[in-house]
Amino acid sequence: MVSSLRLPALTSLFSPSFTRRSTVSLRRRLHLRPPLAAGFSAQSAASSPTETEDRVDSKKSGRVEDRGSTDRVITPRSQDFNAWYLDVIANAELADYGPVRGTMVIRPYGYAMWEAIQDYLNVKFKETGHSNMYFPQFIPYSFIEKEASHVEGFSPELALVTIGGGKELEEKLVVRPTSETIVNHMFTQWIHSYRDLPLMINQWANVTRWEMRTKPFVRTLEFLWQEGHTAHATLEEAEKEALQMIDVYTKFAYEQAAIPVIAGRKSKVETFAGADKTYTIEAMMGDRKALQAGTSHNLGQNFSRAFGTQFTDENGLRQHVWQTSWAISTRFVGGIIMTHGDDTGLMLPPRIAPIQVVIVPIWKKVDEKTGVLDAASSVAETLKNAGLKVKLDDTDQRTPGWKFNFWEMKGVPLRIEIGPRDVSSASVVISRRDIPGKQGKVFGISMEPSILEAYVKDRLDEIQSSLLQRAISFRDRCSSDRSNGSCLLHGCILVSIALGSFNFLESFSEFFELNRIHMLLCTLDFFALISNASWTLCSNIVDVSSYEELKEAISLGKWARGPWSASDADELRIKEETGATIRCFPFEQPQGTKACLMTGKPADEVAIFAKSY
């Protein structure tokens, strides 16, 4: 059972009025001048009152909308995660709002991240036997109606075309929400014999879903994705394919995006409309909400029966094909932002970053400029020849300090500084984005091509690994925090504060202002430890054995993991009462049967519950 100990006095210590300094004063100000966009464009006034779009209130966030402003502000993550996210997208020039509510314009830097995702997945898709092709964007409404659960699941999100060429259409057209229906229409024309199977294709396309609440990259009316579709002779082949593709997504998340994900099966309630099974990868964002980052569906014969997609088997019998579909979208770009970013802005994994290394030449005197720029150009050429994505910022309209801030905000993994002294010593200074300040800066790295290339590649590999380990630690930080005693230490510090040692807090008011929530949770964890609680609050994934424990965990912003064998109605009740859903039944399951957290009946599986995007 969860400890019933409550600490109202400690909680009051962390109210905004207690600390000396306002959170506004703690914001990091980035002195960025044009051409950086000052903010998202104005929103169209013609939006429904029931439809909302996440946007930054410029007065609350401190952002200045004047494009001539010299002062740019990124709201601290701990203060307002949503405002921080939108500030980063605007300042890093990833995207802008379109004139239609819920749409966005993906700017070159943001699109380059999507291209990095495409480049990796395209190779993997072809290695696993898939070919790229393209299907029409407009789908006859009658196609959607053929599969009952499909039309029921997608009906609220459909965008319909009723007029074409100035005339009312005989049949409404659906703007593609997904392509299972039109794919099956074509598969019926291409598949005749078992020799035509398996048929495995992929398309890169845009889709439209009329979302009521939108957020750039995470949930928009129109977004970009890839969708794979396959047809097989047997159920076993289709199941193998669905699992293979969720494995491809899992490896991409870990190896390229440096995002740890939990792979598993969706509940019946959360299964894709028209699928027998849906597999998913779930990622924990910086605000501890879950992001469904990719899905793979075993469609069974649901669509093939609806469309008559059949083949003649080896015995001469007519059979319906077994199918899969699977997809990843530009939502993954939002996941990368929310997983790795900090108060400074983006922090990009090197394998996703549009620019892996930025070179900033530094000079004061005119006679130093040529030598510094020549050296910087030589270094840039060396690294480009090594296959790295390099930017030489040789503009002289900005100061080096401005450039440092700008490229840090853009999340570039490595910065190389070259000044007159470096030219004389044939060396460079290298700074890491993931380690702030002097700790991340190394002097005297040789410009000799083989040495420099090896050093830079090693550091990029270290950053890639560091970001993944940092994200794992955040999600599973219970073990890492206890190993160094930090939770116990934090608890002792706060207990001493509660007993009257307020001078210490005042001396470090800014530290506590930025960390008060984490410190409070660690204090609760400390009291849970000394009261022999069955689980503690320091982990962001909490094991629970009752509905009360689940509600407690969700109320604290945690993920809850517990045995589950209850009904769909019970699952919907949890969603209504807590806002959390079953994210998945993880593939990695504990052995043995336990009691369902809701009913007490035997449960063979544990499920993960969380609030999500």
XYZ file of C-alpha atoms in Angstrom:
613
model
C 0.000 0.000 0.000
C 1.029 3.571 -0.597
C 2.063 5.445 2.486
C -0.724 7.739 3.684
C 1.796 10.241 5.027
C 1.058 13.783 3.806
C 3.312 16.816 4.178
C 1.246 20.016 3.870
C 3.904 22.096 5.568
C 6.580 20.984 3.127
C 4.279 21.532 0.185
C 3.636 25.091 1.253
C 7.350 25.776 1.306
C 7.394 25.449 -2.443
C 4.603 27.837 -3.330
C 5.570 30.569 -5.810
C 5.161 33.238 -3.127
C 7.786 31.698 -0.847
C 10.848 32.190 -2.988
C 12.471 35.576 -3.301
C 12.804 35.659 -7.067
C 10.020 35.470 -9.615
C 10.190 32.600 -12.088
C 10.111 35.164 -14.861
C 13.478 36.462 -13.714
C 14.908 32.961 -13.984
C 14.302 32.640 -17.702
C 17.325 32.361 -19.870
C 17.322 35.209 -22.356
C 18.741 34.528 -25.771
C 19.905 37.682 -27.517
C 18.990 36.653 -31.021
C 18.489 39.208 -33.741
C 16.827 38.801 -37.150
C 16.639 36.756 -39.315
C 15.335 34.513 -36.496
C 11.550 34.448 -36.670
C 10.045 36.262 -33.736
C 7.110 33.948 -33.372
C 4.331 32.009 -35.025
C 2.066 33.791 -37.461
C -1.307 35.207 -36.524
C -4.142 32.718 -36.258
C -7.173 32.802 -38.503
C -10.213 34.085 -36.661
C -12.498 31.568 -38.334
C -12.057 28.711 -35.889
C -14.746 26.760 -34.114
C -15.086 27.478 -30.371
C -14.865 23.742 -29.659
C -11.599 23.407 -31.543
C -8.416 24.528 -29.831
C -4.825 24.979 -30.871
C -1.863 25.068 -28.510
C -0.219 28.473 -28.798
C 2.001 30.637 -26.647
C 0.419 33.613 -24.907
C 3.084 36.198 -25.633
C 2.271 38.191 -22.496
C 2.514 35.203 -20.192
C 5.578 33.689 -21.786
C 7.450 36.929 -22.110
C 7.922 36.387 -25.822
C 8.086 39.508 -27.905
C 6.147 39.462 -31.175
C 7.976 42.405 -32.729
C 10.238 40.988 -35.452
C 12.666 43.797 -34.797
C 13.133 42.736 -31.187
C 16.658 42.055 -29.973
C 15.522 39.933 -27.024
C 14.161 36.402 -27.381
C 12.889 34.321 -24.493
C 12.414 30.584 -24.092
C 10.127 29.736 -21.189
C 11.802 27.298 -18.738
C 10.543 23.717 -19.090
C 9.853 23.431 -15.379
C 7.700 26.555 -15.424
C 5.414 25.761 -18.361
C 6.259 22.745 -20.492
C 3.749 23.550 -23.208
C 4.926 27.158 -23.562
C 8.528 25.938 -23.581
C 7.746 23.481 -26.383
C 6.093 26.119 -28.560
C 8.865 28.632 -27.834
C 11.498 26.129 -28.956
C 9.654 25.354 -32.190
C 9.369 29.066 -32.967
C 12.882 30.132 -31.988
C 14.621 27.131 -33.543
C 12.688 27.773 -36.758
C 11.258 24.265 -36.939
C 7.713 25.166 -37.957
C 5.131 27.926 -38.172
C 1.344 27.909 -38.025
C -0.602 27.725 -41.273
C -3.582 30.012 -41.968
C -6.041 27.152 -41.366
C -6.511 26.199 -37.717
C -4.536 23.078 -36.845
C -2.179 23.165 -39.815
C 1.522 23.931 -39.766
C 4.285 24.874 -42.151
C 7.364 22.734 -41.588
C 10.382 24.972 -42.054
C 13.685 23.745 -43.560
C 15.360 22.940 -40.226
C 12.372 20.927 -39.024
C 11.997 19.210 -42.377
C 15.673 18.243 -42.316
C 14.943 16.306 -39.112
C 12.107 14.517 -40.906
C 14.466 13.768 -43.805
C 16.913 12.136 -41.373
C 14.071 9.899 -40.196
C 13.153 9.101 -43.804
C 16.732 8.316 -44.781
C 17.129 5.696 -42.045
C 13.717 4.070 -42.419
C 13.835 3.954 -46.217
C 16.945 1.801 -46.030
C 15.376 -0.498 -43.430
C 12.145 -0.858 -45.401
C 14.018 -1.884 -48.529
C 16.245 -4.253 -46.557
C 13.093 -6.001 -45.321
C 11.697 -6.386 -48.842
C 9.354 -3.396 -49.193
C 9.019 -1.127 -52.242
C 7.948 2.516 -52.261
C 4.910 3.634 -54.252
C 2.110 6.190 -54.009
C -1.697 6.036 -53.744
C -4.221 8.828 -54.466
C -5.090 11.309 -51.727
C -8.824 11.233 -52.509
C -10.749 8.118 -51.497
C -14.407 7.373 -52.364
C -16.533 7.531 -49.213
C -18.023 4.139 -50.114
C -14.570 2.604 -49.564
C -14.502 3.842 -45.967
C -18.007 2.465 -45.367
C -17.041 -1.064 -46.410
C -15.241 -1.854 -43.142
C -17.674 -1.146 -40.286
C -15.247 -0.640 -37.397
C -12.977 1.425 -39.651
C -15.656 3.965 -40.569
C -16.861 4.095 -36.960
C -13.354 4.767 -35.692
C -12.443 7.422 -38.239
C -15.791 9.123 -38.928
C -15.280 12.044 -36.478
C -11.889 12.840 -38.043
C -12.798 12.682 -41.729
C -12.395 15.647 -44.067
C -14.840 15.360 -46.976
C -14.865 16.884 -50.452
C -18.416 17.426 -51.735
C -17.866 19.936 -54.567
C -15.491 19.595 -57.495
C -15.206 21.823 -60.537
C -18.004 23.990 -59.197
C -20.464 21.085 -59.111
C -21.694 18.844 -56.321
C -20.050 15.436 -56.546
C -22.154 12.315 -57.004
C -20.128 10.640 -54.258
C -18.304 12.340 -51.426
C -14.541 11.987 -51.409
C -12.525 11.470 -48.246
C -9.200 13.273 -47.938
C -6.856 10.422 -46.982
C -6.898 9.730 -43.198
C -5.073 6.428 -43.820
C -4.917 4.160 -46.858
C -6.067 0.656 -45.910
C -9.234 0.995 -48.012
C -7.736 2.272 -51.247
C -4.782 -0.099 -50.881
C -7.174 -3.047 -50.721
C -9.064 -1.783 -53.745
C -5.801 -1.934 -55.704
C -4.606 -5.181 -54.110
C -7.715 -6.937 -55.475
C -6.472 -6.069 -58.973
C -2.876 -7.118 -58.375
C -3.221 -10.297 -56.299
C -4.532 -13.430 -58.013
C -2.321 -16.346 -56.992
C -0.162 -17.401 -54.064
C 2.732 -16.548 -56.376
C 1.788 -12.858 -56.019
C 2.380 -13.025 -52.271
C 3.718 -11.571 -50.142
C 3.000 -8.112 -51.554
C 4.833 -5.518 -49.469
C 4.737 -1.792 -50.203
C 5.292 1.529 -48.441
C 4.322 5.086 -49.241
C 5.523 8.460 -47.947
C 2.520 10.756 -47.940
C 0.413 13.331 -46.137
C -2.782 12.457 -44.271
C -5.634 14.581 -42.941
C -7.522 14.012 -39.691
C -9.835 16.691 -38.353
C -8.459 16.910 -34.824
C -10.245 19.018 -32.227
C -7.159 19.900 -30.197
C -3.920 20.414 -32.063
C -0.263 20.830 -31.195
C 2.574 21.378 -33.701
C 4.158 18.093 -34.829
C 2.324 16.100 -32.155
C -1.244 16.451 -33.436
C -2.183 18.481 -36.511
C -4.973 18.363 -39.101
C -2.485 17.414 -41.784
C 0.776 15.613 -41.159
C 3.438 13.660 -42.990
C 4.077 9.979 -42.470
C 5.050 6.693 -44.009
C 2.522 3.908 -44.120
C 3.433 0.364 -44.981
C 0.914 -2.180 -46.277
C 1.484 -5.883 -46.804
C -0.551 -8.899 -47.887
C 0.320 -12.496 -46.941
C -0.887 -16.026 -47.524
C -1.121 -16.960 -43.823
C -1.915 -15.446 -40.449
C 1.503 -16.493 -39.173
C 3.279 -14.555 -41.931
C 1.207 -11.441 -41.219
C 1.913 -11.655 -37.496
C 5.630 -12.057 -38.145
C 5.562 -8.979 -40.394
C 3.694 -6.834 -37.855
C 6.184 -7.739 -35.134
C 9.154 -7.249 -37.470
C 8.101 -3.686 -38.285
C 7.521 -2.662 -34.670
C 11.033 -3.973 -34.059
C 12.333 -1.726 -36.870
C 10.654 1.249 -35.168
C 12.049 0.264 -31.776
C 15.600 0.101 -33.111
C 15.143 3.453 -34.842
C 13.956 5.068 -31.601
C 16.926 3.763 -29.601
C 19.717 3.924 -32.170
C 18.849 7.080 -34.119
C 16.518 9.247 -32.032
C 18.103 8.231 -28.686
C 14.608 7.754 -27.270
C 13.960 4.732 -25.041
C 10.580 3.222 -25.846
C 8.441 0.465 -24.419
C 7.192 -1.879 -27.121
C 4.009 -3.809 -26.574
C 0.456 -4.649 -27.594
C -2.440 -2.224 -27.407
C -5.577 -3.103 -25.464
C -8.756 -3.905 -27.381
C -10.083 -0.424 -26.620
C -6.955 1.228 -28.032
C -6.538 -1.083 -31.047
C -6.577 0.541 -34.498
C -10.055 0.596 -36.056
C -10.180 -2.448 -38.331
C -7.211 -4.335 -36.856
C -7.091 -7.586 -34.903
C -3.984 -6.456 -33.002
C -2.052 -3.218 -32.709
C 1.562 -3.097 -31.570
C 3.069 0.164 -30.378
C 6.175 1.893 -29.110
C 5.497 4.272 -26.214
C 7.940 7.001 -25.188
C 8.013 9.147 -22.045
C 8.282 12.845 -22.795
C 9.951 15.462 -20.607
C 6.637 16.239 -18.888
C 6.130 12.503 -18.269
C 3.224 12.184 -20.681
C 3.302 9.223 -23.046
C 3.762 9.609 -26.777
C 2.593 6.859 -29.100
C 5.590 7.075 -31.398
C 4.845 4.329 -33.911
C 2.342 1.534 -34.510
C 2.114 -1.733 -36.420
C -1.201 -3.481 -37.021
C -2.132 -7.064 -37.751
C -5.275 -6.458 -39.811
C -6.188 -10.128 -40.033
C -8.678 -10.597 -42.883
C -10.946 -7.696 -41.942
C -10.176 -5.524 -44.959
C -9.602 -8.380 -47.396
C -13.077 -9.755 -46.639
C -14.651 -6.309 -46.971
C -12.984 -5.722 -50.349
C -12.802 -9.297 -51.622
C -9.004 -9.365 -51.736
C -8.394 -13.045 -52.519
C -5.827 -15.379 -54.004
C -5.754 -18.952 -55.247
C -3.619 -21.080 -52.935
C -1.366 -24.005 -53.884
C -4.334 -26.386 -53.642
C -6.421 -24.330 -56.044
C -8.676 -22.926 -53.321
C -9.683 -19.272 -53.067
C -8.500 -17.614 -49.825
C -8.635 -14.106 -48.391
C -5.223 -12.546 -47.809
C -3.904 -11.685 -44.354
C -2.705 -8.111 -44.006
C -0.662 -5.638 -41.970
C -0.169 -1.888 -41.917
C 2.339 0.194 -39.955
C 3.289 3.857 -39.684
C 5.528 6.528 -38.196
C 4.828 10.234 -38.669
C 6.234 13.720 -38.124
C 4.958 13.314 -34.563
C 8.374 11.731 -33.942
C 9.977 15.148 -34.500
C 7.887 16.451 -31.601
C 8.995 13.466 -29.539
C 12.662 14.290 -30.131
C 12.079 17.898 -29.044
C 10.206 16.924 -25.869
C 12.592 14.129 -24.885
C 15.945 15.880 -25.197
C 15.375 19.652 -25.145
C 16.287 21.879 -22.197
C 15.805 25.488 -21.109
C 18.277 26.626 -23.757
C 16.271 25.031 -26.579
C 16.789 21.990 -28.773
C 19.277 19.260 -27.938
C 19.505 16.988 -30.951
C 20.930 13.477 -31.248
C 23.793 13.641 -33.775
C 22.184 11.026 -36.036
C 19.059 13.191 -36.397
C 20.631 16.665 -36.274
C 20.500 18.637 -39.561
C 23.844 20.147 -38.526
C 26.185 17.959 -36.486
C 29.046 20.444 -36.165
C 28.983 24.239 -36.351
C 32.259 26.124 -36.786
C 32.466 29.647 -35.356
C 35.539 31.662 -36.432
C 36.588 34.398 -33.992
C 38.695 37.462 -34.729
C 39.006 41.024 -33.459
C 41.466 42.679 -35.811
C 41.060 42.967 -39.559
C 44.454 41.403 -40.214
C 43.372 38.294 -38.238
C 40.253 37.631 -40.308
C 41.784 35.999 -43.371
C 43.930 33.530 -41.451
C 41.067 32.532 -39.147
C 38.589 32.071 -42.014
C 41.092 30.048 -44.033
C 41.669 27.724 -41.084
C 37.928 27.446 -40.426
C 37.258 26.608 -44.080
C 39.960 23.950 -44.019
C 38.470 22.368 -40.881
C 34.991 22.457 -42.432
C 36.254 20.757 -45.581
C 38.004 18.059 -43.547
C 34.851 17.205 -41.614
C 32.575 17.333 -44.664
C 34.889 14.925 -46.461
C 34.506 12.637 -43.450
C 30.763 12.488 -44.128
C 29.667 14.867 -41.372
C 26.991 17.568 -41.632
C 28.904 20.808 -41.041
C 27.948 24.493 -40.936
C 30.600 27.224 -41.137
C 29.080 30.369 -39.627
C 31.388 32.937 -41.184
C 28.951 35.855 -41.164
C 30.380 38.985 -39.567
C 27.038 40.626 -38.715
C 26.824 38.735 -35.419
C 29.137 38.457 -32.439
C 30.635 35.069 -31.497
C 28.576 35.105 -28.287
C 25.360 35.571 -30.253
C 26.338 32.697 -32.515
C 27.118 30.457 -29.532
C 23.642 31.073 -28.082
C 21.935 30.696 -31.443
C 23.466 27.352 -32.354
C 23.008 26.007 -28.828
C 19.324 26.888 -29.106
C 19.210 25.075 -32.464
C 20.555 21.962 -30.734
C 23.748 21.475 -32.773
C 25.675 18.679 -30.972
C 29.216 20.095 -31.369
C 30.631 23.595 -31.755
C 34.180 24.272 -32.965
C 35.743 27.633 -32.142
C 38.776 28.910 -34.059
C 40.588 32.125 -33.149
C 44.020 33.633 -33.904
C 45.709 31.676 -31.100
C 44.172 28.448 -32.370
C 45.472 29.188 -35.855
C 48.957 29.714 -34.428
C 48.847 26.433 -32.523
C 47.060 24.538 -35.331
C 44.360 23.498 -32.888
C 40.676 24.142 -32.170
C 38.328 24.458 -29.196
C 35.377 22.049 -29.134
C 32.200 22.437 -27.029
C 29.486 19.822 -26.464
C 25.816 20.810 -26.467
C 24.889 18.120 -23.953
C 27.406 19.338 -21.346
C 26.897 23.044 -20.615
C 29.568 25.576 -19.758
C 33.241 24.948 -19.182
C 32.684 21.275 -18.362
C 31.756 20.598 -21.980
C 34.603 22.588 -23.545
C 37.957 21.078 -24.581
C 40.950 23.127 -25.765
C 43.863 22.234 -28.001
C 42.402 19.618 -30.337
C 44.755 19.275 -33.305
C 43.622 20.444 -36.746
C 45.510 17.543 -38.313
C 42.734 15.909 -40.403
C 43.000 12.334 -39.124
C 43.186 13.433 -35.473
C 40.364 15.970 -35.757
C 38.091 13.628 -37.689
C 38.553 10.804 -35.180
C 38.029 13.113 -32.195
C 34.849 14.684 -33.583
C 33.316 11.338 -34.551
C 34.093 9.904 -31.117
C 32.465 12.883 -29.400
C 29.364 12.628 -31.581
C 29.052 8.948 -30.679
C 29.417 9.865 -27.005
C 26.691 12.497 -27.281
C 24.362 10.033 -29.018
C 24.901 7.527 -26.218
C 24.704 10.183 -23.503
C 21.312 11.444 -24.665
C 19.894 7.918 -24.713
C 21.221 7.137 -21.240
C 19.906 10.445 -19.927
C 16.429 9.671 -21.283
C 16.524 6.162 -19.808
C 17.614 7.572 -16.461
C 14.750 10.071 -16.508
C 12.190 7.363 -17.206
C 13.638 4.773 -14.825
C 15.400 7.128 -12.436
C 14.395 5.245 -9.298
C 17.385 2.905 -9.584
C 19.868 5.585 -10.627
C 18.781 8.014 -7.926
C 18.958 5.421 -5.171
C 22.342 4.180 -6.267
C 23.905 7.505 -5.383
C 21.627 8.236 -2.464
C 20.299 11.446 -3.965
C 16.695 10.795 -2.993
C 17.685 10.113 0.587
C 19.905 13.182 0.609
C 17.180 15.389 -0.825
C 14.747 14.044 1.726
C 17.112 14.840 4.596
C 17.702 18.358 3.263
C 14.005 19.097 3.031
C 13.263 17.585 6.429
C 15.868 19.910 7.933
C 14.212 22.807 6.144
C 10.853 21.791 7.583
C 12.383 21.877 11.043
C 13.328 25.509 10.628
C 16.603 25.769 8.708
C 15.216 28.350 6.293
C 18.453 30.267 5.788
C 19.767 27.448 3.633
C 16.745 27.644 1.348
C 17.029 31.417 1.016
C 20.677 31.094 0.045
C 19.730 28.733 -2.755
C 16.326 30.130 -3.653
C 16.955 29.959 -7.374
C 18.009 26.311 -7.169
C 14.890 25.370 -5.249
C 12.712 27.504 -7.497
C 13.827 25.469 -10.493
C 13.732 22.092 -8.704
C 10.982 22.368 -6.109
C 8.708 19.751 -7.681
C 11.449 17.127 -8.022
C 12.706 17.868 -4.507
C 9.227 17.535 -3.057
C 8.735 14.187 -4.772
C 12.096 13.008 -3.460
C 11.022 14.033 0.050
C 7.830 12.022 -0.309
C 9.979 9.142 -1.513
C 12.172 9.506 1.573
C 9.163 9.253 3.884
C 7.838 6.317 1.873
C 11.175 4.562 2.376
C 11.241 5.035 6.130
C 7.599 3.949 6.409
C 8.237 0.734 4.404
C 5.892 1.686 1.559
C 5.503 -0.999 -1.097
C 6.477 1.421 -3.848
C 8.147 4.791 -3.977
C 7.479 8.017 -5.797
C 10.940 8.669 -7.168
C 10.542 6.418 -10.194
C 8.581 7.783 -13.130
C 7.171 4.290 -13.774
C 5.407 3.006 -10.675
C 4.310 -0.565 -9.953
C 0.782 -0.628 -8.551
C -1.464 -3.387 -7.251
C -4.771 -1.565 -6.717
C -6.913 1.064 -8.395
C -6.244 3.475 -5.539
C -2.508 3.142 -6.088
C -3.006 3.657 -9.810
C -4.985 6.862 -9.229
C -2.329 8.110 -6.816
C 0.452 7.478 -9.330
C -1.421 9.135 -12.202
C -2.269 12.155 -10.042
C 1.472 12.657 -9.526
C 2.140 12.548 -13.265
C 3.653 9.053 -13.185
C 3.170 6.027 -15.397
C 1.454 3.188 -13.540
C 2.272 -0.459 -14.230
C 0.107 -3.215 -12.832
C -1.640 -6.570 -13.450
C -4.709 -6.264 -15.656
C -7.477 -8.616 -16.788
C -10.493 -6.346 -16.311
C -13.152 -5.447 -18.869
C -13.249 -2.782 -21.556
C -15.779 -0.933 -19.405
C -13.310 -0.865 -16.510
C -10.631 0.472 -18.838
C -12.943 3.263 -20.026
C -13.789 4.068 -16.412
C -10.113 4.600 -15.640
C -9.825 6.913 -18.633
C -12.843 8.923 -17.523
C -11.793 9.182 -13.877
C -8.033 9.694 -14.244
C -7.405 10.793 -17.828
C -5.026 7.840 -18.247
C -5.248 5.057 -20.805
C -3.598 1.687 -21.216
C -0.545 2.547 -23.276
C 0.349 -1.086 -23.886
C 0.878 -4.560 -22.514
C 4.700 -4.622 -22.731
C 6.359 -7.461 -24.599
C 8.628 -7.917 -21.584
C 6.330 -9.367 -18.929
C 7.034 -10.633 -15.399
C 6.560 -14.343 -14.913
C 3.645 -15.765 -12.974
C 0.023 -14.810 -12.409
C -0.963 -11.879 -10.226
C -4.220 -10.315 -9.086
C -5.801 -7.739 -11.397
C -5.457 -4.274 -9.870
C -9.111 -3.509 -10.632
C -10.994 -6.763 -9.989
C -8.633 -8.911 -7.929
C -9.080 -11.763 -10.410
C -6.068 -13.599 -11.888
C -4.113 -11.581 -14.450
C -1.438 -13.022 -16.719
C -0.207 -9.654 -17.994
C 0.748 -6.257 -16.640
C -0.341 -3.104 -18.438
C 1.117 0.392 -18.429
C -1.242 3.297 -17.787
C -0.401 6.942 -18.434
C -1.745 10.244 -19.615
C -0.716 10.829 -23.192
C -0.561 13.153 -26.155
